[in-house]
GROMACS .gro file of C-alpha atoms in nm:
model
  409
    1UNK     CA    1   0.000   0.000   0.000
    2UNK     CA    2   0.271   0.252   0.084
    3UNK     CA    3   0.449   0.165  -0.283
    4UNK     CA    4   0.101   0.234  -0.459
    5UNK     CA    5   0.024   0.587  -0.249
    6UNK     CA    6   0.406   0.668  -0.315
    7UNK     CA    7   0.360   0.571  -0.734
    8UNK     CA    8   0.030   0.787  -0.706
    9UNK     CA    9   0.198   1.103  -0.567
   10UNK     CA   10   0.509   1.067  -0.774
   11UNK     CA   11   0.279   1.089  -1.095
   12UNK     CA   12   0.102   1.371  -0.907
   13UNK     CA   13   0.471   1.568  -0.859
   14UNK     CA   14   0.440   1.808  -1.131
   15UNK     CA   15   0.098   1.929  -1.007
   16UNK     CA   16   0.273   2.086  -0.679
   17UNK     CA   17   0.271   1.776  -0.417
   18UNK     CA   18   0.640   1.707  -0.445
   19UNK     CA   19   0.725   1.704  -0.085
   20UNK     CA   20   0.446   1.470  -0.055
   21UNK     CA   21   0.560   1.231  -0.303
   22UNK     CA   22   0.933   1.261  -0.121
   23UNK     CA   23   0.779   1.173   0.156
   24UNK     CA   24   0.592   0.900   0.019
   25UNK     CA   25   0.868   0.760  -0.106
   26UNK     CA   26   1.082   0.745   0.151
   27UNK     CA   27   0.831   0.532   0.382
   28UNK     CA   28   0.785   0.333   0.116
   29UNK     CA   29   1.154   0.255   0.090
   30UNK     CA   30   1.116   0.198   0.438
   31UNK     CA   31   0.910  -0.073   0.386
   32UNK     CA   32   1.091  -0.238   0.105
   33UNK     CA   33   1.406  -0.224   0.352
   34UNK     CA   34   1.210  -0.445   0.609
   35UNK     CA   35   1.065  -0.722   0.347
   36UNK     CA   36   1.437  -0.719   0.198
   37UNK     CA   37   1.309  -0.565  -0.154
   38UNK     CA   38   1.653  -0.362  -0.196
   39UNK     CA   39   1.626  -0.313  -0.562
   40UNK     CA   40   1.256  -0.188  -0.491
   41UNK     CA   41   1.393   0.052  -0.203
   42UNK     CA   42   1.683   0.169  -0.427
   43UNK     CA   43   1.448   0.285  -0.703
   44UNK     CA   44   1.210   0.455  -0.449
   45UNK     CA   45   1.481   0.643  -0.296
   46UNK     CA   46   1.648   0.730  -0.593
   47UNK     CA   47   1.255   0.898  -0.722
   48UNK     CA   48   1.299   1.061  -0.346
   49UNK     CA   49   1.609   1.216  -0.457
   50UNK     CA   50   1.483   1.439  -0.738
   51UNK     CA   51   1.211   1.526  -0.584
   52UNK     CA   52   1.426   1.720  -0.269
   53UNK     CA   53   1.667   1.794  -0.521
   54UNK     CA   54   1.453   2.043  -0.644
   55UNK     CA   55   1.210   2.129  -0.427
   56UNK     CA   56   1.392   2.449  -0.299
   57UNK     CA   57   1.668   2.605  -0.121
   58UNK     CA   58   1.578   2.639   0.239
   59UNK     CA   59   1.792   2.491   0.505
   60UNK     CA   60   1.501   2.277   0.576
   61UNK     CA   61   1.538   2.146   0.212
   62UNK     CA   62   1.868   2.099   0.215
   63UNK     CA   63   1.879   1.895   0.520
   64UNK     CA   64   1.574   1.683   0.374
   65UNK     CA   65   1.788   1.621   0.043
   66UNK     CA   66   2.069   1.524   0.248
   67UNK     CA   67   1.890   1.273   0.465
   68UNK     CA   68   1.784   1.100   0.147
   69UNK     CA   69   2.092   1.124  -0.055
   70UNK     CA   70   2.216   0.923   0.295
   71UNK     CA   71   1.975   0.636   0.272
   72UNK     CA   72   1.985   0.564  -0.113
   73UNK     CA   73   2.398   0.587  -0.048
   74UNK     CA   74   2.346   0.306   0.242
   75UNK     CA   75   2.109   0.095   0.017
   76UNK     CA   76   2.368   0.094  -0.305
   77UNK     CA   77   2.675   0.056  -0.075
   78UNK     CA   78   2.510  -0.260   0.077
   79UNK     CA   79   2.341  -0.438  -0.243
   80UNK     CA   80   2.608  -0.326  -0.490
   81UNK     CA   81   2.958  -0.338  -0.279
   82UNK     CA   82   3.096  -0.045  -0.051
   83UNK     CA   83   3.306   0.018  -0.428
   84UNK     CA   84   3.021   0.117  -0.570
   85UNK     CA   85   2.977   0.409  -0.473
   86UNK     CA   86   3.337   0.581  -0.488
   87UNK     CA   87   3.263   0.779  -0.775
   88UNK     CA   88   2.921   0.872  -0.676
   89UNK     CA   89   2.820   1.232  -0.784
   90UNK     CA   90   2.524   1.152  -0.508
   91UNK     CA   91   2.808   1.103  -0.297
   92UNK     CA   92   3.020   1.453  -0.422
   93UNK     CA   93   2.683   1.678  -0.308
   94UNK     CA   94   2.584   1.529  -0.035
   95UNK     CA   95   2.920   1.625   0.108
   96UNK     CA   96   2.917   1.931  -0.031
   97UNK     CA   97   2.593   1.997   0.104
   98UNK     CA   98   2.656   1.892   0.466
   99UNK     CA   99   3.000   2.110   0.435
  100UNK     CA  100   2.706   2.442   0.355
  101UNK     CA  101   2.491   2.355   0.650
  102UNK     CA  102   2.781   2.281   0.917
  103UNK     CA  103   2.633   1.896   1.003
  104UNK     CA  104   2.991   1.743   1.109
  105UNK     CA  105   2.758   1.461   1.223
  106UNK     CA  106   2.609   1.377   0.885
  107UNK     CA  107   2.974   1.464   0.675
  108UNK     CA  108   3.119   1.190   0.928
  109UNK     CA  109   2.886   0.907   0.813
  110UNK     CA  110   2.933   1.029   0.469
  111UNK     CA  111   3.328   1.029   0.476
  112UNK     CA  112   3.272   0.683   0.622
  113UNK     CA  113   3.091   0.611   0.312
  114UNK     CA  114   3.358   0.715   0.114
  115UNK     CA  115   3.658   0.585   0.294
  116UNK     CA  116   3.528   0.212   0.286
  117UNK     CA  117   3.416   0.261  -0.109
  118UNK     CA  118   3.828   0.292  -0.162
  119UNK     CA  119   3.927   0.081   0.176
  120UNK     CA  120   3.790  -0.258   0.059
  121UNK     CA  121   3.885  -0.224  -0.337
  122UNK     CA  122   4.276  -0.148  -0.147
  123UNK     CA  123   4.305   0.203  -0.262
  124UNK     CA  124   4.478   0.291   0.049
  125UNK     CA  125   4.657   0.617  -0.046
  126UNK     CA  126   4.286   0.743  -0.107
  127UNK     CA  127   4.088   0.552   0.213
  128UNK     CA  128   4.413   0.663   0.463
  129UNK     CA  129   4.344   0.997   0.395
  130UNK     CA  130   4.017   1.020   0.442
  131UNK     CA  131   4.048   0.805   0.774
  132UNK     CA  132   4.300   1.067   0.921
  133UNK     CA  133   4.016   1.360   0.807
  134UNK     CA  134   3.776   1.140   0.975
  135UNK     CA  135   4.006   1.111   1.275
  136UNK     CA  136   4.067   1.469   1.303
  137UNK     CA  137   3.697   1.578   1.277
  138UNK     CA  138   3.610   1.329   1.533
  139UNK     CA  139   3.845   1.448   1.774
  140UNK     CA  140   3.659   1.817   1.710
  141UNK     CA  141   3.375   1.673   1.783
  142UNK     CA  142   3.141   1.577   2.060
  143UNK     CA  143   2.915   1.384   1.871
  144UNK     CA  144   2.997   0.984   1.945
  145UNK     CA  145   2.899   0.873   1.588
  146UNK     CA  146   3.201   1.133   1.453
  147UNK     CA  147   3.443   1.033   1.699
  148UNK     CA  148   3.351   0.630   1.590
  149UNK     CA  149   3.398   0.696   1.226
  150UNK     CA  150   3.738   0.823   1.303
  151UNK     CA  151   3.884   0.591   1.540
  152UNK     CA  152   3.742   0.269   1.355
  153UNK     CA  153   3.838   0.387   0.978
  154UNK     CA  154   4.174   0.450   1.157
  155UNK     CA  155   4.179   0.128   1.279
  156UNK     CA  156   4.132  -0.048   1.005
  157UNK     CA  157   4.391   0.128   0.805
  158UNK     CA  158   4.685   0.057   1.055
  159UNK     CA  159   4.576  -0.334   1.044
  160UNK     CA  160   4.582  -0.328   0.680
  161UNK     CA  161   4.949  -0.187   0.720
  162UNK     CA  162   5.058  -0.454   0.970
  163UNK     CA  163   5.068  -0.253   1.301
  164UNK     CA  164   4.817  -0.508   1.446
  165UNK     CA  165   4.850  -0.373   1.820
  166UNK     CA  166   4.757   0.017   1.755
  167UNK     CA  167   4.486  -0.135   1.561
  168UNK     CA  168   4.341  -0.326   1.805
  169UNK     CA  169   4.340  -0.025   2.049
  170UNK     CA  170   4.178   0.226   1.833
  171UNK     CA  171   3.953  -0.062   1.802
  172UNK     CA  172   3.858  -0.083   2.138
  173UNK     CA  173   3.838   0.239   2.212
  174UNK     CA  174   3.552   0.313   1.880
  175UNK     CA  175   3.372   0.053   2.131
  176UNK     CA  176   3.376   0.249   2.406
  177UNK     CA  177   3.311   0.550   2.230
  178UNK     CA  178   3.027   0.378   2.037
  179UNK     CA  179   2.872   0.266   2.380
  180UNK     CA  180   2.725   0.603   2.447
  181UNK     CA  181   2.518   0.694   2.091
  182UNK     CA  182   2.191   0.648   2.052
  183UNK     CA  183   2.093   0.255   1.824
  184UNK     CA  184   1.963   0.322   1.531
  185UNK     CA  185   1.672   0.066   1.416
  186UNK     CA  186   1.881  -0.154   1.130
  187UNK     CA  187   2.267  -0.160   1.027
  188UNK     CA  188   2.143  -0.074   0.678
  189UNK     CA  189   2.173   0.252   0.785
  190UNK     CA  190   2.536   0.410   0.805
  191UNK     CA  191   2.480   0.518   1.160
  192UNK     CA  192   2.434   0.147   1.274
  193UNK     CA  193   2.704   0.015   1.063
  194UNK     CA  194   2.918   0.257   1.200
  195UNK     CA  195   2.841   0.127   1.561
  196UNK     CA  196   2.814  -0.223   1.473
  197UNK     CA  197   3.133  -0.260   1.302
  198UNK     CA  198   3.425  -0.182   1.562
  199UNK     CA  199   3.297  -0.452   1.773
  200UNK     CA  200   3.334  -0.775   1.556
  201UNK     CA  201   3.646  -0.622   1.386
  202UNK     CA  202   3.774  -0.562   1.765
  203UNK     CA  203   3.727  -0.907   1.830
  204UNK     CA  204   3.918  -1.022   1.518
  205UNK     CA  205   4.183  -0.792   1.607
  206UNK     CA  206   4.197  -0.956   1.934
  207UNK     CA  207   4.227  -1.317   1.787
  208UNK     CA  208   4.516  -1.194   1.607
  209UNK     CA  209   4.663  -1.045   1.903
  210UNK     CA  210   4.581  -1.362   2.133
  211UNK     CA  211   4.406  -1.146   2.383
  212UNK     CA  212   4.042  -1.363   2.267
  213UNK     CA  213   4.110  -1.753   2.318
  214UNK     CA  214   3.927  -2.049   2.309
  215UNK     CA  215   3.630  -1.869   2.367
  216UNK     CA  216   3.615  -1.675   2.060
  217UNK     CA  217   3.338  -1.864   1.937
  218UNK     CA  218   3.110  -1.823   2.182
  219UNK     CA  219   3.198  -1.451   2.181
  220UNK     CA  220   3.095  -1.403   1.786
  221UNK     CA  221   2.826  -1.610   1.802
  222UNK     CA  222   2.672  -1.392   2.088
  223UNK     CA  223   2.733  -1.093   1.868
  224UNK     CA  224   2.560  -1.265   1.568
  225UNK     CA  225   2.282  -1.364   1.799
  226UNK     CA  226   2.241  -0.990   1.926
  227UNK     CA  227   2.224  -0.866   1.527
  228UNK     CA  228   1.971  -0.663   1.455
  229UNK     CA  229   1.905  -0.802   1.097
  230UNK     CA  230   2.052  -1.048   0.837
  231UNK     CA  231   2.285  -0.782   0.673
  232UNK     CA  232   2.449  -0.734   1.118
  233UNK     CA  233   2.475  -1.131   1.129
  234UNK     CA  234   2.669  -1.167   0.767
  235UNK     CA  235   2.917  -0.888   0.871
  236UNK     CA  236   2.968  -1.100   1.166
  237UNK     CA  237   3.001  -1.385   1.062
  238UNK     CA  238   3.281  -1.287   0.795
  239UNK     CA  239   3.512  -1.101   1.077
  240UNK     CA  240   3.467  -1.475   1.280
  241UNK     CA  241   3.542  -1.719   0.975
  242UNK     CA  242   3.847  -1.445   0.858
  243UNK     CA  243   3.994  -1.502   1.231
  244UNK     CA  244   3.943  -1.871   1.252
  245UNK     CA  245   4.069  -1.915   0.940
  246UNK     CA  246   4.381  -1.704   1.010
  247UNK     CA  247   4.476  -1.812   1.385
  248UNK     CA  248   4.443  -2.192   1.245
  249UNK     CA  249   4.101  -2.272   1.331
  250UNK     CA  250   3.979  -2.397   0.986
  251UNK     CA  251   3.646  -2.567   1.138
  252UNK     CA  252   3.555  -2.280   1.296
  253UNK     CA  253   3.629  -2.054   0.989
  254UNK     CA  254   3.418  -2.306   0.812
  255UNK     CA  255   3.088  -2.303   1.056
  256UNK     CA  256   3.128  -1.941   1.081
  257UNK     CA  257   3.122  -1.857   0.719
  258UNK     CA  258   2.843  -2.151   0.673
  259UNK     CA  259   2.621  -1.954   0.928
  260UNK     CA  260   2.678  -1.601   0.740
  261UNK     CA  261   2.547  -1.746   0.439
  262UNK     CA  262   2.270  -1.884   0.580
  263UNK     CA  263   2.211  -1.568   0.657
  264UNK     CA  264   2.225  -1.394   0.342
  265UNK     CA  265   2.201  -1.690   0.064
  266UNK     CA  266   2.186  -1.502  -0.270
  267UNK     CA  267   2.464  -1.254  -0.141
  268UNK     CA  268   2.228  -0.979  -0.148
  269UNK     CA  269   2.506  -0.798   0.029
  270UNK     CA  270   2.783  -0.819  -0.186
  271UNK     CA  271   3.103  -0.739  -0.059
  272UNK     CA  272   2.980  -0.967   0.258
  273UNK     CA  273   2.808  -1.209   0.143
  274UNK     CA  274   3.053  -1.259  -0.108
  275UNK     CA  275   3.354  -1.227   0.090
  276UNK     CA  276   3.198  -1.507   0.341
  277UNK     CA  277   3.219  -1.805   0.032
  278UNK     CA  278   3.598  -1.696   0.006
  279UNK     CA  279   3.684  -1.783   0.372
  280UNK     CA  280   3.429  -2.072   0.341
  281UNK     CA  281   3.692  -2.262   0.044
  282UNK     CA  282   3.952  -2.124   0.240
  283UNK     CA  283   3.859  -2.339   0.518
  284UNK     CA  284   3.818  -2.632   0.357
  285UNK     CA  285   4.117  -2.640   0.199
  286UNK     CA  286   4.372  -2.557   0.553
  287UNK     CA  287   4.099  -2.849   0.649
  288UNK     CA  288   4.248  -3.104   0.354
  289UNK     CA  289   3.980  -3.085   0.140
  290UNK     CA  290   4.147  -2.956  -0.150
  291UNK     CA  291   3.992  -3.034  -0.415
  292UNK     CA  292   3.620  -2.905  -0.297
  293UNK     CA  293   3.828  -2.599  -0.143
  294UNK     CA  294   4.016  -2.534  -0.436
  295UNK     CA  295   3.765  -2.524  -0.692
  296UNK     CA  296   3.546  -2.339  -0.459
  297UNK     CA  297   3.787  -2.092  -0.418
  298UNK     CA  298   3.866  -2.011  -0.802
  299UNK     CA  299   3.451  -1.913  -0.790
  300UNK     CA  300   3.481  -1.698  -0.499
  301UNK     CA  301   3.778  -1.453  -0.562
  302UNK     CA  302   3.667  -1.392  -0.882
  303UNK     CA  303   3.274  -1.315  -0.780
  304UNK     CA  304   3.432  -1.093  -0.455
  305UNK     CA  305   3.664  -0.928  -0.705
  306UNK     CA  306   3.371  -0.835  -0.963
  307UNK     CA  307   3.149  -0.644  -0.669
  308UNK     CA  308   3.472  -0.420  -0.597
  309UNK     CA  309   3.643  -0.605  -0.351
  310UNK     CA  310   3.961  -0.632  -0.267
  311UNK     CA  311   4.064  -0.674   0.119
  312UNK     CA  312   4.182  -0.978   0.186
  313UNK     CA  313   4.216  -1.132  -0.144
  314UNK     CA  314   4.577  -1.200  -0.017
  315UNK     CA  315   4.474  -1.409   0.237
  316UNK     CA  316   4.240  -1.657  -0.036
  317UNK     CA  317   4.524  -1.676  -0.298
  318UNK     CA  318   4.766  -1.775   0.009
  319UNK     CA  319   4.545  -2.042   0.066
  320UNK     CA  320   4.513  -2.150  -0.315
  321UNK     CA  321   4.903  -2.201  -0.295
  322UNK     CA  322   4.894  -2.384   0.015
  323UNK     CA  323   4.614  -2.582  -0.102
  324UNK     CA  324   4.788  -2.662  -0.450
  325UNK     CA  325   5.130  -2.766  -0.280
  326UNK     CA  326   4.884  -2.988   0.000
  327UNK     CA  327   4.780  -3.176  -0.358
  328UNK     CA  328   5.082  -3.198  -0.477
  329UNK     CA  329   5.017  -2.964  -0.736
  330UNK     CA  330   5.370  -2.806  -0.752
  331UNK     CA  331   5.390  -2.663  -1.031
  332UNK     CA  332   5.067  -2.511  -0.977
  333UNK     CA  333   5.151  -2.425  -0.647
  334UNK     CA  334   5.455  -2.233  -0.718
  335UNK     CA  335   5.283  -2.025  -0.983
  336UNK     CA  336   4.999  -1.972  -0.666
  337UNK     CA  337   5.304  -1.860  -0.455
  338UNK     CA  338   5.451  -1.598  -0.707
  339UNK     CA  339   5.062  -1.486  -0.753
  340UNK     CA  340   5.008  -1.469  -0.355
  341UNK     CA  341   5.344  -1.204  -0.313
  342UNK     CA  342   5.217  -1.006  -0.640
  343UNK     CA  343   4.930  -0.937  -0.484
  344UNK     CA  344   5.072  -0.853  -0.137
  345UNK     CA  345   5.348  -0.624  -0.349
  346UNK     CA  346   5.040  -0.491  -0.559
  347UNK     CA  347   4.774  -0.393  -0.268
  348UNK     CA  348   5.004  -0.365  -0.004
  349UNK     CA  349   4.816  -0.591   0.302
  350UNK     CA  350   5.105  -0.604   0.504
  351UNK     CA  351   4.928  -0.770   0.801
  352UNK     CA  352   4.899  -1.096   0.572
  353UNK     CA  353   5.244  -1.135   0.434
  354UNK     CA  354   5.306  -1.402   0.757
  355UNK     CA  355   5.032  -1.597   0.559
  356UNK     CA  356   5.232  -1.553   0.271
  357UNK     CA  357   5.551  -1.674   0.381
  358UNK     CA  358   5.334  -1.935   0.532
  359UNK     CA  359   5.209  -2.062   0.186
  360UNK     CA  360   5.534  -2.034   0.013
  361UNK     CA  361   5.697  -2.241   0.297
  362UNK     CA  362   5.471  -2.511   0.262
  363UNK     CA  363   5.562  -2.515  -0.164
  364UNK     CA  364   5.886  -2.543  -0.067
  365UNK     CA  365   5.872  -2.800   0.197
  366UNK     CA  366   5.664  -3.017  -0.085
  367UNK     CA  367   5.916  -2.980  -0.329
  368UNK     CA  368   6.203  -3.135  -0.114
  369UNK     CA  369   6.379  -2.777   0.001
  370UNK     CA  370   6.326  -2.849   0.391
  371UNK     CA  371   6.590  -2.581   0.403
  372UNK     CA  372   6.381  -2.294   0.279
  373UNK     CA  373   6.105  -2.356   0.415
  374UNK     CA  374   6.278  -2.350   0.782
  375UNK     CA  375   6.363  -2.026   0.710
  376UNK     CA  376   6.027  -1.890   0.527
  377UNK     CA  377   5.877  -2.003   0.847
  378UNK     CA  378   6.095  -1.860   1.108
  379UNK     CA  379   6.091  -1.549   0.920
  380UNK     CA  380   5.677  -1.552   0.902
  381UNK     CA  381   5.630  -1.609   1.283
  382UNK     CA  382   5.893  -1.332   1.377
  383UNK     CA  383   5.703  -1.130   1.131
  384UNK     CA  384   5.411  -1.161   1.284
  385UNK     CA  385   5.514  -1.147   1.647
  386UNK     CA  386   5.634  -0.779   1.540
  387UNK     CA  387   5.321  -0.686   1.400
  388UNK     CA  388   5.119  -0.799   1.723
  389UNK     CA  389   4.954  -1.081   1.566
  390UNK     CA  390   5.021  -1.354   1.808
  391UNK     CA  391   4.778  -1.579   1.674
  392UNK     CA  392   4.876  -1.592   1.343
  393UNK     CA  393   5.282  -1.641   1.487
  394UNK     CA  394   5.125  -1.955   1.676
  395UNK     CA  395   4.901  -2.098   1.340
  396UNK     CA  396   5.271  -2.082   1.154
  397UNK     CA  397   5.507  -2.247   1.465
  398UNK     CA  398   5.214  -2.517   1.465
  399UNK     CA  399   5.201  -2.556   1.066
  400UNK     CA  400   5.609  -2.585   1.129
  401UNK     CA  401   5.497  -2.891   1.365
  402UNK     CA  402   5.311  -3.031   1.093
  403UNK     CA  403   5.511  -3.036   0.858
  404UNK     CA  404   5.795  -3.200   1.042
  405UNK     CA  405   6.049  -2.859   1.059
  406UNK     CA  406   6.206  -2.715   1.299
  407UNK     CA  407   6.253  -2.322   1.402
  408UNK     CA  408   6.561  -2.126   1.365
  409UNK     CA  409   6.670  -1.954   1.670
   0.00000   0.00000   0.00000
């Protein structure tokens, strides 16, 4: 009913109702959102955003336009990959407009916008910069959302770097931070996602670190139990399987990324949903299923890779190599190696170059050179002691133990 009365009123814009039909539409998208019609709400919203587009130049009208412009940017972000949006010119005004009507509150969740568009396809010269703008007008600020955007985007950028301890304490403090803003209704929304998201990447950060232990699943599954909607529990559910998967917990990775896709099946959230299969084949294969993982795994990167993304490819195509030298594969496998440190050299993820080594190691220890691969993986756990990720330095001395090789002093 709400889609018909918005249709009718849209038609009826050019008569004089088009605040009406804005309005209209926008409770209409509302209700799309809920029943998980995205493509519905998109088109609704997009209608909304003409209509306060032109409607005037008040402040009131500006604000209205802005609001709007915010919701159609949080439904294309989420159906189409963060990427999508980058380029946005609905993206370039709404800035520009909440730069004209001094909202630091509503420029924050729109720089967020626009620093994970470029954060997840790796552009980090572009995303860095906007997380130290973020950072700096969050520490003006006494808004809690502004001061979140800030401390998580910089958070994420010094884990993509390697220097996994400051991340984990920006981290924690977004939480804290976070604690005292007001909930918004669902994590479609940037204000939610905002809030929602230092909290399972805080607990990934502390599996790498070591400070979360055997308990970590319980402690993601309570978070995914707590989500407000499908699109919370996918999010989730990819931060738990990417931290299994990466501390050498390959079943859990693998139940973890089974339950986000249960929760979103068709990967109506791309870079998510997608994402999730990736650390699914990943799992399988550190499990010694290669050939199920492997082929799986092909699938993935390339589907994650068409929606924009491109955080933590590294970590899939040092598990192809790994996988390929586990099925004794080698020449495969050492073509996988070369292709896992291209696209470490290419996209810069420093915090996965352990995982890396880790791969290569294993090729080598395959092929007969127990020699090199000694040293690969005394390298990789010293590595990734330095960068703070004590689980991952443990997941490499115990692959060492596996395959037979001992440490270097």
């Amino acid at each position: 009913a709400a889609e018909i009365m918005a249709e009718h009123l849209w038609a009826a814009a050019p008569l004089g109702v088009g605040d009406r039909a804005a309005e209209a539409l926008e409770r209409a998208a509302e209700v799309a959102v809920r029943r998980f019609a995205f493509e519905s709400a998109e088109g609704l919203l997009s209608r909304a955003v003409q209509l306060r587009r032109t409607a005037g130049g008040s402040k009131a009208d500006a604000e209205a336009e802005l609001v709007t412009t915010s919701r159609l940017l949080s439904i294309q972000r989420s159906v189409h990959g963060y990427a999508s949006i980058a380029e946005s010119p609905h993206l370039r005004r709404a800035k520009d407009l909440a730069r004209r009507s001094h909202r630091a509150d509503i420029l924050a969740r729109l720089l967020w916008a626009e620093w994970a568009a470029h954060d997840t396809r790796c552009d980090f010269e572009r995303s860095e910069a906007i997380a130290l703008e973020l950072h700096e007008l969050g520490r003006g600020s006494d808004h809690p959302l502004a001061r979140v955007t800030g401390l998580a985007s910089l958070s994420v950028s010094r884990w993509h770097r390697g220097e996994v301890t400051e991340a984990s304490a920006l981290a924690d403090e977004a939480v804290t931070v976070g604690a005292g803003a007001p909930v918004p209704a669902m994590s479609l929304g940037l204000d939610l996602e905002v809030l929602l998201l230092p909290h399972p990447f805080g607990r990934f950060l502390h599996l790498l670190t070591g400070k979360l232990g055997e308990d970590g699943e319980a402690v993601f599954e309570g978070m995914a139990a707590a989500a407000p909607d499908c699109y919370a529990v996918s999010l989730v559910e990819m931060f738990a399987s990417a931290g299994a998967l990466v501390t050498g917990r390959p079943a859990w990775a693998e139940r973890a990324a089974h339950r986000g896709i249960e929760a979103d099946p068709e990967s109506t959230f791309s870079f998510w949903g997608r994402g999730l299969h990736g650390y699914l084949a990943a799992a399988l294969i550190e499990q010694g299923r290669y050939d199920e993982g492997l082929a799986a795994l092909d699938v993935a990167i390339e589907r994650f890779v068409d929606a924009g993304g491109r955080t933590g490819v590294v970590v899939y195509k040092a598990a192809r190599a790994s996988g390929l030298a586990g099925a004794g594969r080698l020449d495969a496998a050492g073509a996988a190696v070369a292709a896992a440190y291209k696209e470490l050299d290419t996209y810069g993820e420093r915090f996965a170059e352990p995982l890396v080594r880790e791969a290569d190691a294993r090729y080598r220890a395959a092929s007969g050179d127990g020699d090199a691969a000694a040293d690969l993986l005394t390298r990789a756990v010293a590595l990734a002691a330095s960068h703070g990720s004590h689980g991952i330095a443990r997941r490499i001395g115990a692959t060492a133990g596996d395959l037979g090789i001992q440490l270097r002093q």
